[in-house]
Coordinates of C-alpha atoms in Angstrom, one line a residue:
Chain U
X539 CA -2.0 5.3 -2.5
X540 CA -5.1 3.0 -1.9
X541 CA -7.5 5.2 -1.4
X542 CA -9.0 8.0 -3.6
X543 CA -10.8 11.1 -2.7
X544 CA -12.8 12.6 -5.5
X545 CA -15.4 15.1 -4.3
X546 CA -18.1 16.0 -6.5
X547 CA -18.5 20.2 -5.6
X548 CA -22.6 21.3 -6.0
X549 CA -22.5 23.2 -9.3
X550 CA -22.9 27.2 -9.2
X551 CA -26.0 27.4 -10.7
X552 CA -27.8 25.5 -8.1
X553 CA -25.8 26.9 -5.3
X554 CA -27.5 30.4 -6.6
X555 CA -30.9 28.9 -7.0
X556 CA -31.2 27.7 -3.3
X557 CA -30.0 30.8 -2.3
X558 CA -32.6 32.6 -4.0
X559 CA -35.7 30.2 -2.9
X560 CA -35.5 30.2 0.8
X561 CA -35.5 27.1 3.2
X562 CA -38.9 26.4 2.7
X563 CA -39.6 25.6 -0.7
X564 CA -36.8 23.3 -1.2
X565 CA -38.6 21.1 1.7
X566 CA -41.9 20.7 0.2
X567 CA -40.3 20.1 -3.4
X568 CA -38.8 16.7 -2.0
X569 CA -41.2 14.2 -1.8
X570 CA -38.6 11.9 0.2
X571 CA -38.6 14.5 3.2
X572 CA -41.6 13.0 4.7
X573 CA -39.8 10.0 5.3
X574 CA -37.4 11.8 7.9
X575 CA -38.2 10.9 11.2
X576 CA -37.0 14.3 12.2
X577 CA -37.7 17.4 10.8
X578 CA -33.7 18.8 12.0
X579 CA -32.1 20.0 8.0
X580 CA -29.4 16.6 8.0
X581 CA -25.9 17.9 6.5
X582 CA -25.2 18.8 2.7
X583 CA -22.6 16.3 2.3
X584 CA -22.5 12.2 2.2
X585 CA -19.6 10.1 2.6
X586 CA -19.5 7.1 0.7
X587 CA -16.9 4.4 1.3
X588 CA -17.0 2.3 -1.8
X589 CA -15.0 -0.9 -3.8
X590 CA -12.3 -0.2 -6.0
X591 CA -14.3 -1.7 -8.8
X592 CA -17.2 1.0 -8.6
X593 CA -14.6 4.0 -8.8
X594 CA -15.4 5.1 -12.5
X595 CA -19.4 4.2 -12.4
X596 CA -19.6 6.0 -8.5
X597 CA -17.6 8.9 -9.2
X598 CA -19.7 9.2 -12.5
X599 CA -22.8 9.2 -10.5
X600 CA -21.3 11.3 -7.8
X601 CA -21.1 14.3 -10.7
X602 CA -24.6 13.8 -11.4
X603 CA -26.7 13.1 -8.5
X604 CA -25.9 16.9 -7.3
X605 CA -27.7 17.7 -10.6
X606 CA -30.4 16.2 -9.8
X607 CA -33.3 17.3 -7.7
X608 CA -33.1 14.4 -5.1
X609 CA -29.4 15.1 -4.8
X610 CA -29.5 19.0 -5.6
X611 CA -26.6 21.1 -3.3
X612 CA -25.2 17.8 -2.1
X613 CA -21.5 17.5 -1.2
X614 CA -20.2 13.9 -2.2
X615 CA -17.1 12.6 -0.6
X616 CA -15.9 9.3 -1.9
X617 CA -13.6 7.1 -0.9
X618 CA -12.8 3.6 -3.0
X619 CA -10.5 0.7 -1.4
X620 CA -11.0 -3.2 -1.1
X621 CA -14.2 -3.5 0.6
X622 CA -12.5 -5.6 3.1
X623 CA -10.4 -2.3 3.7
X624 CA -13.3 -0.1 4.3
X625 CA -14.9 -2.5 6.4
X626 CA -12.3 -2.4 8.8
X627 CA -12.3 1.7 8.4
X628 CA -15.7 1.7 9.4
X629 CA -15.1 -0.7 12.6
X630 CA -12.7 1.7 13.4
X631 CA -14.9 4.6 13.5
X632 CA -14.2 6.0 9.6
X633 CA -17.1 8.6 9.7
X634 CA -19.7 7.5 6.5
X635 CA -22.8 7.6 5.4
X636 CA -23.0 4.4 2.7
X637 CA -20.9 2.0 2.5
X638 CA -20.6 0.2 -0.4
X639 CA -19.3 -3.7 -0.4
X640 CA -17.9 -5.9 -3.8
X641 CA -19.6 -8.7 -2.1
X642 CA -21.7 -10.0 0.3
X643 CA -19.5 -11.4 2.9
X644 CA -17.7 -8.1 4.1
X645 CA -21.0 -6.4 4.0
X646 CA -22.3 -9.7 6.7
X647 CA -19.3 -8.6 8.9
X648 CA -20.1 -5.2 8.8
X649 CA -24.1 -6.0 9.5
X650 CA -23.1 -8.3 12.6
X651 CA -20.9 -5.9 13.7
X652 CA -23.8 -3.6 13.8
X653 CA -22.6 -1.0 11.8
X654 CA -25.2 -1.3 9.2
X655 CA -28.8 0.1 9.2
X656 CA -31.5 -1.8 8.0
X657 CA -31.1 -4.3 5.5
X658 CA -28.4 -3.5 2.6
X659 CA -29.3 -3.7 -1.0
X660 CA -27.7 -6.0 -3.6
X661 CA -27.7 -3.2 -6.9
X662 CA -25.7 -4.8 -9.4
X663 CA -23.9 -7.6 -10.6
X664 CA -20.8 -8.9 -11.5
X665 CA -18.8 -11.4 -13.0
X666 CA -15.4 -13.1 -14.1
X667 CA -12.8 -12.5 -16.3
X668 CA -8.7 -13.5 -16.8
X669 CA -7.3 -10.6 -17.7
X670 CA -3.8 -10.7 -19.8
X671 CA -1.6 -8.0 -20.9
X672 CA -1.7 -7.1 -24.7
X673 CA 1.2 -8.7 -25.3
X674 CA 0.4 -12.3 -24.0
X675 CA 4.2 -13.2 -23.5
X676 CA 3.0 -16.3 -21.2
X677 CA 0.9 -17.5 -24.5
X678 CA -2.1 -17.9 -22.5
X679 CA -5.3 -18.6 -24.6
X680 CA -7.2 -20.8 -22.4
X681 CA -8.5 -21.1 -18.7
X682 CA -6.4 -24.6 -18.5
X683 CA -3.2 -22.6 -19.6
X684 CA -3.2 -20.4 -16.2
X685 CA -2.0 -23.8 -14.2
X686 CA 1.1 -24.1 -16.5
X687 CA 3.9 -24.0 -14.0
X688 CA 5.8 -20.4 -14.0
X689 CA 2.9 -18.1 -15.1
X690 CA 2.6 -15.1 -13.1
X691 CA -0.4 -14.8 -11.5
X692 CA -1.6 -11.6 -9.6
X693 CA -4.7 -11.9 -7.5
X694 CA -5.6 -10.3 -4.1
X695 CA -5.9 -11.9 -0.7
X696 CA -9.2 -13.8 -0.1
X697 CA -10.5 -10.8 2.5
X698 CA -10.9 -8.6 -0.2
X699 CA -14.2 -9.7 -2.8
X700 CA -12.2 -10.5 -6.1
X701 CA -9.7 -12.9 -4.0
X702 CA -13.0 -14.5 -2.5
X703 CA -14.8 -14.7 -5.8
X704 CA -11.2 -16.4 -7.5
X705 CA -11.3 -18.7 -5.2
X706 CA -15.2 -19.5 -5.6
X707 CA -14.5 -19.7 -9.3
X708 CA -11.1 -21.8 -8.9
X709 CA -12.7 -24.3 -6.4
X710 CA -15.7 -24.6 -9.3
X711 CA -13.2 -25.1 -11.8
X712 CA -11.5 -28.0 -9.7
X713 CA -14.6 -29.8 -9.3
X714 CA -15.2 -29.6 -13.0
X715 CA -14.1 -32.7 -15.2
X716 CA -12.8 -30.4 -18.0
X717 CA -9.7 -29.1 -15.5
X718 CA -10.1 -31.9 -12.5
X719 CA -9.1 -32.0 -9.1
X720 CA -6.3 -30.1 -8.0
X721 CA -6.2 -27.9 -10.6
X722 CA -7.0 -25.0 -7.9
X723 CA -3.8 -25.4 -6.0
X724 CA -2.4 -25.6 -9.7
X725 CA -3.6 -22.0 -10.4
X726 CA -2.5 -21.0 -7.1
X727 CA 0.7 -21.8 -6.6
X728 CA 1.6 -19.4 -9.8
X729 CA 0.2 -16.8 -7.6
X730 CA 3.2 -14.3 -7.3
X731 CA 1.4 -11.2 -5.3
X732 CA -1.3 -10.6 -3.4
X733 CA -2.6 -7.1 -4.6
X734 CA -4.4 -4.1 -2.7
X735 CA -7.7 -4.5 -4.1
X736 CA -9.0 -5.5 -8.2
X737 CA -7.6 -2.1 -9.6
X738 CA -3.8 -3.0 -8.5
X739 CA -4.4 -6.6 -10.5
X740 CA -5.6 -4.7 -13.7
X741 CA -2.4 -2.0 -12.9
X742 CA 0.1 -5.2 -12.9
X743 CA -1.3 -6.7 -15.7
X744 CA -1.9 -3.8 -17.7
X745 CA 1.9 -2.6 -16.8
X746 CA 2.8 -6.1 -18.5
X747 CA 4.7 -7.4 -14.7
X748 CA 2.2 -10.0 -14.1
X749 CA 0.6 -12.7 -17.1
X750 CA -2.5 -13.4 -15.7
X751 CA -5.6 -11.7 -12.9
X752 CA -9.3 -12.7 -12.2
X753 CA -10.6 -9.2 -12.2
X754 CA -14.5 -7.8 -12.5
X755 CA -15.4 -7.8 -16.6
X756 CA -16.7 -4.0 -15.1
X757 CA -12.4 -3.5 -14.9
X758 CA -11.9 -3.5 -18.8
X759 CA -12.7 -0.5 -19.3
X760 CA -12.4 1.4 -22.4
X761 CA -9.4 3.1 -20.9
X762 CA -7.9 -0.2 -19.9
X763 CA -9.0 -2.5 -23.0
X764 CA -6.4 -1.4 -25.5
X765 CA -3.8 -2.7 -23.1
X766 CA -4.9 -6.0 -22.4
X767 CA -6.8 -9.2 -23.6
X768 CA -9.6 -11.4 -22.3
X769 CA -10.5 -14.7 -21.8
X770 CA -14.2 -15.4 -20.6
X771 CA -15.0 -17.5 -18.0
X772 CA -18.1 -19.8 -18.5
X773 CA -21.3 -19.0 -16.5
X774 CA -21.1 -22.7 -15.2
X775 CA -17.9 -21.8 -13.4
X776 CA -18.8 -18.1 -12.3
X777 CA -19.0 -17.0 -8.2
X778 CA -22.1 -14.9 -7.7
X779 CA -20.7 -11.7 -7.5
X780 CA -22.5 -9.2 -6.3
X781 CA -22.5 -5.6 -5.1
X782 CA -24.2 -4.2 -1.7
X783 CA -24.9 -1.3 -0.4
X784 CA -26.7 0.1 2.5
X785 CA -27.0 3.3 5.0
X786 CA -24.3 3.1 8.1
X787 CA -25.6 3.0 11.8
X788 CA -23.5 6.2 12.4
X789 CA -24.6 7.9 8.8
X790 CA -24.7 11.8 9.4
X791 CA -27.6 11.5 6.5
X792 CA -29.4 8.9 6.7
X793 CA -31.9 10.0 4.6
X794 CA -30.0 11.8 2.1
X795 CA -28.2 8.7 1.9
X796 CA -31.0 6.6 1.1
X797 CA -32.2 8.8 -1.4
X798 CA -28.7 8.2 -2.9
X799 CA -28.9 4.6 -3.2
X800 CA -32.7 4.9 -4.6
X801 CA -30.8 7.1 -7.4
X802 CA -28.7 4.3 -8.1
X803 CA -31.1 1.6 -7.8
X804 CA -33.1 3.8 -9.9
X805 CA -33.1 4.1 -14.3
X806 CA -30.3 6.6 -14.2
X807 CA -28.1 4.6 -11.7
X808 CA -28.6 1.7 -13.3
X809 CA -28.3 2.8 -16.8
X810 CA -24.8 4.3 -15.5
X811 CA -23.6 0.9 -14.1
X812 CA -24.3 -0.7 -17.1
X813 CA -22.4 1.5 -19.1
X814 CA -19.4 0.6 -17.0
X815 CA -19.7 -3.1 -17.5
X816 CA -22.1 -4.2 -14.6
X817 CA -24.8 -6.7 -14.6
X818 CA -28.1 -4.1 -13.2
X819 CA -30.9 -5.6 -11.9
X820 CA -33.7 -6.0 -14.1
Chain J
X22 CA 18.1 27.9 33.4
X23 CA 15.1 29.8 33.2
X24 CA 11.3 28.2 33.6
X25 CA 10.0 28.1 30.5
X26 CA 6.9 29.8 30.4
X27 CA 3.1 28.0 30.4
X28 CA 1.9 28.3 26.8
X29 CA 5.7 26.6 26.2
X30 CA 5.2 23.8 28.4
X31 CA 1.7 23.0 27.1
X32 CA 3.2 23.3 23.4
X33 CA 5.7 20.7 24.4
X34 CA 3.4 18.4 26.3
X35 CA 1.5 18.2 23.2
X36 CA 4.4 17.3 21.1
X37 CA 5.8 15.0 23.8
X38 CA 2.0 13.4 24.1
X39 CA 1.6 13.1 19.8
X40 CA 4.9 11.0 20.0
X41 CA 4.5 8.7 22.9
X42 CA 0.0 8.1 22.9
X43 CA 0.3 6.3 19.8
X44 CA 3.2 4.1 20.5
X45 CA 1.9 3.3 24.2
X46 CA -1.6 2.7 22.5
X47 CA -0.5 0.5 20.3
X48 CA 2.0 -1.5 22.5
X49 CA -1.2 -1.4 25.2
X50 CA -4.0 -2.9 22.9
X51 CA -1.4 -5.9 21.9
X52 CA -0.5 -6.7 24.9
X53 CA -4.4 -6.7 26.4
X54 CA -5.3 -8.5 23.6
X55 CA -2.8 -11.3 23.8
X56 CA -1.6 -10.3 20.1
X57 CA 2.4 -10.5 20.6
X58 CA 2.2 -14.4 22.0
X59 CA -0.9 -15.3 19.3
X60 CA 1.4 -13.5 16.6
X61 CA 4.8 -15.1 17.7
X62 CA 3.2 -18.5 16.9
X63 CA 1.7 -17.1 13.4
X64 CA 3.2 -17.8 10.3
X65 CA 2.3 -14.9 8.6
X66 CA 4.0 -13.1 11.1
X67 CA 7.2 -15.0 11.5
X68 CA 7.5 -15.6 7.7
X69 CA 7.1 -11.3 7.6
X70 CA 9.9 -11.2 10.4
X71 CA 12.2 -13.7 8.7
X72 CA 11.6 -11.8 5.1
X73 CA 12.1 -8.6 6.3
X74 CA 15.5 -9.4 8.4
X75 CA 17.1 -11.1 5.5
X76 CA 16.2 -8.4 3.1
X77 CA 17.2 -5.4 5.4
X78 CA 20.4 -6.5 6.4
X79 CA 20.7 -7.4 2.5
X80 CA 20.3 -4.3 1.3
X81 CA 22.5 -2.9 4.3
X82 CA 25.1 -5.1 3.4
X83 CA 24.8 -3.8 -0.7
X84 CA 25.1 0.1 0.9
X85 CA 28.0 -0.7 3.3
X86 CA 29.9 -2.6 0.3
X87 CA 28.9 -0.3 -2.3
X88 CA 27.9 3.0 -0.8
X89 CA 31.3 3.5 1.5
X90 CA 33.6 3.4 -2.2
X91 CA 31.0 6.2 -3.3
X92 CA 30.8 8.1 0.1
X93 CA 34.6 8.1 0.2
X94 CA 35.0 9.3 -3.5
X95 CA 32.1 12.2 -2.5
X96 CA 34.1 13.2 0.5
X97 CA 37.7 13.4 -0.7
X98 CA 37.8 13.8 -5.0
X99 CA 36.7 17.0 -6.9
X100 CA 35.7 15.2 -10.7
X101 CA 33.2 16.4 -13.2
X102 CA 29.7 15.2 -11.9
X103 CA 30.3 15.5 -9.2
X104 CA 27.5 18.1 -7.6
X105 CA 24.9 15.5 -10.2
X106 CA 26.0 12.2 -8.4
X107 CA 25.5 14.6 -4.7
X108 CA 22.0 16.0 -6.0
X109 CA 21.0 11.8 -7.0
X110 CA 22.2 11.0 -3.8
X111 CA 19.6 13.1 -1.7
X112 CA 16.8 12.6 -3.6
X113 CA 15.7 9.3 -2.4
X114 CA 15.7 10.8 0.7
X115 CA 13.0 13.2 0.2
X116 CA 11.1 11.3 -2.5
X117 CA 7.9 10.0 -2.0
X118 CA 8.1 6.1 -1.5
X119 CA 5.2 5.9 -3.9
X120 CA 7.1 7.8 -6.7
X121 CA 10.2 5.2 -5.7
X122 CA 7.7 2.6 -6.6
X123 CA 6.6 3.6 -9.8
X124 CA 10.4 4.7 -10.8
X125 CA 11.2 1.4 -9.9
X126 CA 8.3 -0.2 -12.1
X127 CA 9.9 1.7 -15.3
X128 CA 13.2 1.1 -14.6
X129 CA 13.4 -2.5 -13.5
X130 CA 9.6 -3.8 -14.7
X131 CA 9.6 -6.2 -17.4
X132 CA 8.8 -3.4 -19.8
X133 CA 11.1 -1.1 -18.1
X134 CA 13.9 0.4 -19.9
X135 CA 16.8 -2.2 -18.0
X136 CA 13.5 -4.7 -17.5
X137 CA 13.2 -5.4 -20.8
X138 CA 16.4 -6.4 -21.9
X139 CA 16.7 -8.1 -18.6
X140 CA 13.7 -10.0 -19.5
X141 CA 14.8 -10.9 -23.1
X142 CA 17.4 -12.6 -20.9
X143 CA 15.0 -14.3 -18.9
X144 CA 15.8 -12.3 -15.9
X145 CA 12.8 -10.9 -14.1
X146 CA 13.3 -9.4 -10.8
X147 CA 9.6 -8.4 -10.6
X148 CA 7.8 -10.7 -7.5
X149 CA 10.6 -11.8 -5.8
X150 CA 12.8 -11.1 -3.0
X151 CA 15.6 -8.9 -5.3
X152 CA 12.5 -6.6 -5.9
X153 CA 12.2 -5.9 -2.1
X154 CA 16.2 -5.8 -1.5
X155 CA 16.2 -3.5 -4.7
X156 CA 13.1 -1.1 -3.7
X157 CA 15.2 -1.0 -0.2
X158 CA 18.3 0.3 -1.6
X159 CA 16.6 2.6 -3.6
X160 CA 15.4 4.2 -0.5
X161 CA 17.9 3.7 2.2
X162 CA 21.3 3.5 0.8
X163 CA 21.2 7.5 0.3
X164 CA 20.6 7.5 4.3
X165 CA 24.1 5.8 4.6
X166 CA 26.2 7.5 1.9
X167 CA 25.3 11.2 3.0
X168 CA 26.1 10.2 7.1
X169 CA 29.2 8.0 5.7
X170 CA 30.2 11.2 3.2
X171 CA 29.9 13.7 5.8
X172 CA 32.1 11.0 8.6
X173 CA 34.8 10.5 6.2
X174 CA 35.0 14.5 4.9
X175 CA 35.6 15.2 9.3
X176 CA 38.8 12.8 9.1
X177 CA 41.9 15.1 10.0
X178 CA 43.6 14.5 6.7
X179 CA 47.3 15.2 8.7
X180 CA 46.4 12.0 11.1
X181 CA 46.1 9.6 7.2
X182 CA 49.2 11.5 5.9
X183 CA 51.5 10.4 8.5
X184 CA 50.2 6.7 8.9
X185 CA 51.4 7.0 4.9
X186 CA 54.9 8.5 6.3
X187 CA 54.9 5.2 9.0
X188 CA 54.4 2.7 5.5
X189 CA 50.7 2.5 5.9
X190 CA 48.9 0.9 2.5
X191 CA 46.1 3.4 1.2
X192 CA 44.1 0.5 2.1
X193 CA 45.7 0.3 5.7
X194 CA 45.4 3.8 6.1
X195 CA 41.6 3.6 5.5
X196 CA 41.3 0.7 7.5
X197 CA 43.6 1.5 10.5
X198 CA 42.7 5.2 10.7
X199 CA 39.8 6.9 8.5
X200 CA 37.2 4.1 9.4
X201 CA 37.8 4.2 12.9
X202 CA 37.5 8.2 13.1
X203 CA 34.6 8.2 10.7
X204 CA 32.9 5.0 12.6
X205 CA 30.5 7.4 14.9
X206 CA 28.9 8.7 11.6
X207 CA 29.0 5.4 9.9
X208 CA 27.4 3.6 12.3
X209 CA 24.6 6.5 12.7
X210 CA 24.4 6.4 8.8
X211 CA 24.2 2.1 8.7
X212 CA 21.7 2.2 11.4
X213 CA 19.0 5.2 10.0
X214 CA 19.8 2.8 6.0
X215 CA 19.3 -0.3 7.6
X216 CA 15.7 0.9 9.6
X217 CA 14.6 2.5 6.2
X218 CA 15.0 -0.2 4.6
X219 CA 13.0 -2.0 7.0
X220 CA 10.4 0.1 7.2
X221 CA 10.0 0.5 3.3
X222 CA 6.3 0.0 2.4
X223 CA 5.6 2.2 -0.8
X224 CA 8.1 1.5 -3.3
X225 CA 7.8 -2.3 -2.2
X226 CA 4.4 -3.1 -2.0
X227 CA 4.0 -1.5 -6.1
X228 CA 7.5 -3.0 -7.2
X229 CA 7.8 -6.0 -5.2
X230 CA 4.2 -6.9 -5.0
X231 CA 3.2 -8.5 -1.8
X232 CA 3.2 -12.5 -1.1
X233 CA 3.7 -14.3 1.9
X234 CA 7.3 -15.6 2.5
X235 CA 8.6 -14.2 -0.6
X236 CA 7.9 -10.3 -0.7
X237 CA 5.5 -9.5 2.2
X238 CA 7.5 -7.9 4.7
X239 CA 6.8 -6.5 8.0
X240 CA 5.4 -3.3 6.4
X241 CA 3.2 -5.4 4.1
X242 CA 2.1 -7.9 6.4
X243 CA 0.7 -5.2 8.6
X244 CA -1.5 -4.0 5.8
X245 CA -2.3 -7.0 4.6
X246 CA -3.5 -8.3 8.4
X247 CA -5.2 -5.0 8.8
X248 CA -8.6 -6.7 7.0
X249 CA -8.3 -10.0 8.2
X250 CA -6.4 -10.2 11.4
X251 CA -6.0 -7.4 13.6
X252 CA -3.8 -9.5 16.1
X253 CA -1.4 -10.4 13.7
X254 CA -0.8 -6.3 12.4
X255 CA -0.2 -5.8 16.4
X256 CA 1.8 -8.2 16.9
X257 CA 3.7 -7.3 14.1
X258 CA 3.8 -3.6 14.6
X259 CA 4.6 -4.0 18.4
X260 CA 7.6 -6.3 17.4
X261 CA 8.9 -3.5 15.0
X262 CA 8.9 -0.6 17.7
X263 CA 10.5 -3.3 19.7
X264 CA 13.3 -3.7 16.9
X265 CA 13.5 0.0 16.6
X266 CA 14.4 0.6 20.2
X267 CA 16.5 -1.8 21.0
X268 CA 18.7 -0.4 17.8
X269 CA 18.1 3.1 19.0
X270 CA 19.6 1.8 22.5
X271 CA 22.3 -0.3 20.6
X272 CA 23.4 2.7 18.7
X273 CA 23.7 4.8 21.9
X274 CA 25.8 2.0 23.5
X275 CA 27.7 1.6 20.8
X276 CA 28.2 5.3 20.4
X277 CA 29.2 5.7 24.0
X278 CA 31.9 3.2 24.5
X279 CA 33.2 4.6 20.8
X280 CA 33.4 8.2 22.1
X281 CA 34.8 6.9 25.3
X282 CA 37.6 5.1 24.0
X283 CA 38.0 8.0 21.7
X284 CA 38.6 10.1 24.8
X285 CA 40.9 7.7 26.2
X286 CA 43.0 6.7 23.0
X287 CA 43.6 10.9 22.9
X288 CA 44.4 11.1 26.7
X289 CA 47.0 8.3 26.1
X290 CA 48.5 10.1 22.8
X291 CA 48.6 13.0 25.3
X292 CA 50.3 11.5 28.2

């Protein structure tokens, strides 16, 4: 239910072209190649364990990186959960290539685990929002409102990025004259499930069950925003959120895989991650 | 009996060793890790235990009360809908949990078609424990009426006419003679609605949502401890395949001294 599997097949053209060229030339037309230590061809495919909140941008990328020439005849096999999720699926031997964390702390436990190569790479931003349904029954319309007793408040537990980053924000929020102390616990105790990952709060909201979520302002998507309604969080009051990335110890393609995340730190990866509400680099 | 063959005894092995390496795996890594006694002072895990007793034998209590009346009707009345109120009755039973879930959103979720009204009248079922009890029946009271159905429809008919001739009550009659006969099947169908409905993860964790104490049961607690505390999903999981056997060996007692007396009660008519 958690998890979804898009794969992004290698178009037909291309699959023809390298046919027709020969092993050879496709070697000496990727400038990337001489950075493999080996000179054994590495698999066509990357799997890519990502967060919940990249599935649109990462599955939009997955379509195009195949097009490209530092992607072309790739295979890419996603698979989107709670980064706290994948995490764990990696420790327990999920086979990947990248693995792709909603913040900082689960990709720390993977690193000292010693499932990560190198250094991972922060490439993009995030931040805050409360999310309502459309219909606002609760009458929310400011951040003060969500510690009015009996509001129904979805959030996820604090293993998983968006819980952590509520949590960041809420504790700020307490420590801030405008809502004073306690008003964390406040917030919390209107807490009525602890969802899967960030797309299950959006789902219960959008569905109208729950009146409130924290969720990634990269989750109102066009597809989502004629359901629901908004209310911005200050930047005084925002966690740091940030996305991570990085090649696995175990990756089949590690240099295929690099490649990848060059794409996305790249114009084109960048310019795609922006389109779907994240906060790129430069 | 004749040996069975070599390629027949490696197919079973396999079958025997898919059922039984996972369970001894699992039971093995809790008990090395020292899971079960960590998790037996946890209060994630207790509070999962405690939710998921009280809501199972809820929602077993809701089939026995209201399923038997339906399971009896099924078994000995011919009305119109009939074969539609059957064909409802099995489909829980090969439904996807996931599509119980979302049935159950539309249904019973504050916009659902019975939510909303129910809502208007400031009932919300959504995030508490009457979600879980409800997503449970959903999926486990089939389990008991089709076992109860098929129990009551094995009753020898001339046995309830002539505790009527004697002046039994209809209700005595059931009581006194077409529960006892049928009790091998009920209990089989109580038991295999009553672990459903402890095992349900699907339709709960979308309907129900999942929250410590007040919807996280067993089921949920184990995917929820998955990312932050394996201990606590072995403990948990060990304690549920220790539930599940001791019913399973329950059941067979049970079933035994039934079947026994059975014998007995018909040697004595006999004699």
């Amino acid at each position: 239910m958690k998890i979804m599997r898009r794969t992004a097949l290698m178009s037909l053209p291309f699959g023809l072209a390298a046919c027709g060229s020969g092993g050879s030339s496709t070697v000496s037309s990727r400038p990337a190649a001489s950075l493999s230590p080996a000179a054994t061809p590495e698999p066509k495919e990357l799997v890519i364990l990502a967060a919940s909140s990249l599935t649109d941008a990462f599955t939009e990328m997955a379509d195009d990186f195949p097009r490209r020439p530092e992607g072309a005849g790739l295979k890419l096999t996603l698979s989107f959960g709670a980064s706290s999720q994948l995490r764990v699926q990696l420790e327990q031997g999920a086979p990947a290539d990248i693995f792709e964390s909603a913040d900082d702390a689960q990709m720390q436990l993977a690193v000292r685990a010693g499932l990560m190569q190198v250094t991972p790479t922060v490439f993009a931003r995030n931040r805050l929002v409360v999310v309502l349904p459309r219909e606002n029954r609760a009458g929310l319309a400011t951040l003060s409102d969500l510690a009015k007793p009996g509001v129904k408040l979805v959030t996820t537990a604090r293993d998983v990025p968006v819980g952590n980053y509520t949590h960041q924000t809420l504790a700020k929020m307490a420590a801030d004259p405008q809502y004073g102390i306690g008003f964390d616990q406040k917030v919390l105790a209107n807490v009525v499930s602890e969802e899967a990952n960030v797309r299950q709060i959006v789902t219960k909201v959008q569905l109208g069950e729950a009146d409130a979520g924290f969720v990634y302002a990269s989750e109102i998507s066009p597809r989502v925003a004629p359901d629901v309604r908004t209310i911005e969080i200050p930047e005084r009051l925002q966690a740091a959120a940030e996305h991570v990335m990085g090649v696995t110890r175990t990756a089949r393609a590690p240099v295929t895989a690099r490649r990848l995340i060059d794409y996305v730190l790249g114009p084109v990866g960048q310019a795609t991650l922006k389109r779907h509400g994240f906060i790129t680099l430069a | 009996m004749r040996a069975l063959g070599p390629a027949a005894v490696l197919a079973a092995s396999l079958v025997v060793l898919l059922l039984a390496v996972p369970l001894v795996a699992l039971v093995w890594r809790t008990l090395e890790s020292g899971a079960l006694a960590q998790g037996a002072g946890s209060a994630v895990v207790l509070q999962a235990l405690q939710l998921s007793l009280a809501t199972s034998f809820g929602s077993l209590a809701l089939a026995l009360l209201l399923g038997t009346p339906l399971a009896f009707g099924l078994a000995r009345f011919s009305f119109p809908g009939r074969g539609v109120i059957e064909a409802l009755v099995e489909v829980p039973v090969v439904l996807p949990p996931a599509v119980a879930g979302i049935a159950l959103l539309m249904a019973f979720g504050r916009r659902g078609l019975m939510g909303a009204p129910l809502a208007e009248l400031g009932i919300s079922v959504a995030f508490t424990p009457w979600a879980v009890v409800l997503a449970q029946c959903f999926v486990a009271v089939p389990f008991y009426v089709r076992a109860a159905r098929t129990g009551f429809a094995g009753v020898d008919r001339d046995l309830e006419g002539a505790a009527r001739v004697d002046g039994a009550t209809p209700l005595g009659v059931f009581r006194h003679v077409t529960a006892p006969l049928a009790f091998p099947s009920l209990l089989a169908g109580a038991v295999l609605c009553w672990a459903r409905a402890l095992g349900e993860f699907g339709a709960t964790i979308m309907f129900a949502g999942s929250f410590r104490g007040r919807t996280q049961t067993m089921p949920l607690a184990i995917y929820a401890a998955l990312e932050s505390d394996l201990g606590a999903a072995l403990a948990l999981s060990t304690a549920l395949v220790i539930i599940s056997v001791l019913t399973l060996a329950l059941v067979r007692y049970v079933a035994r001294g039934w079947e026994a007396q059975a014998i007995i009660g018909r040697e004595d008519a006999r004699g």
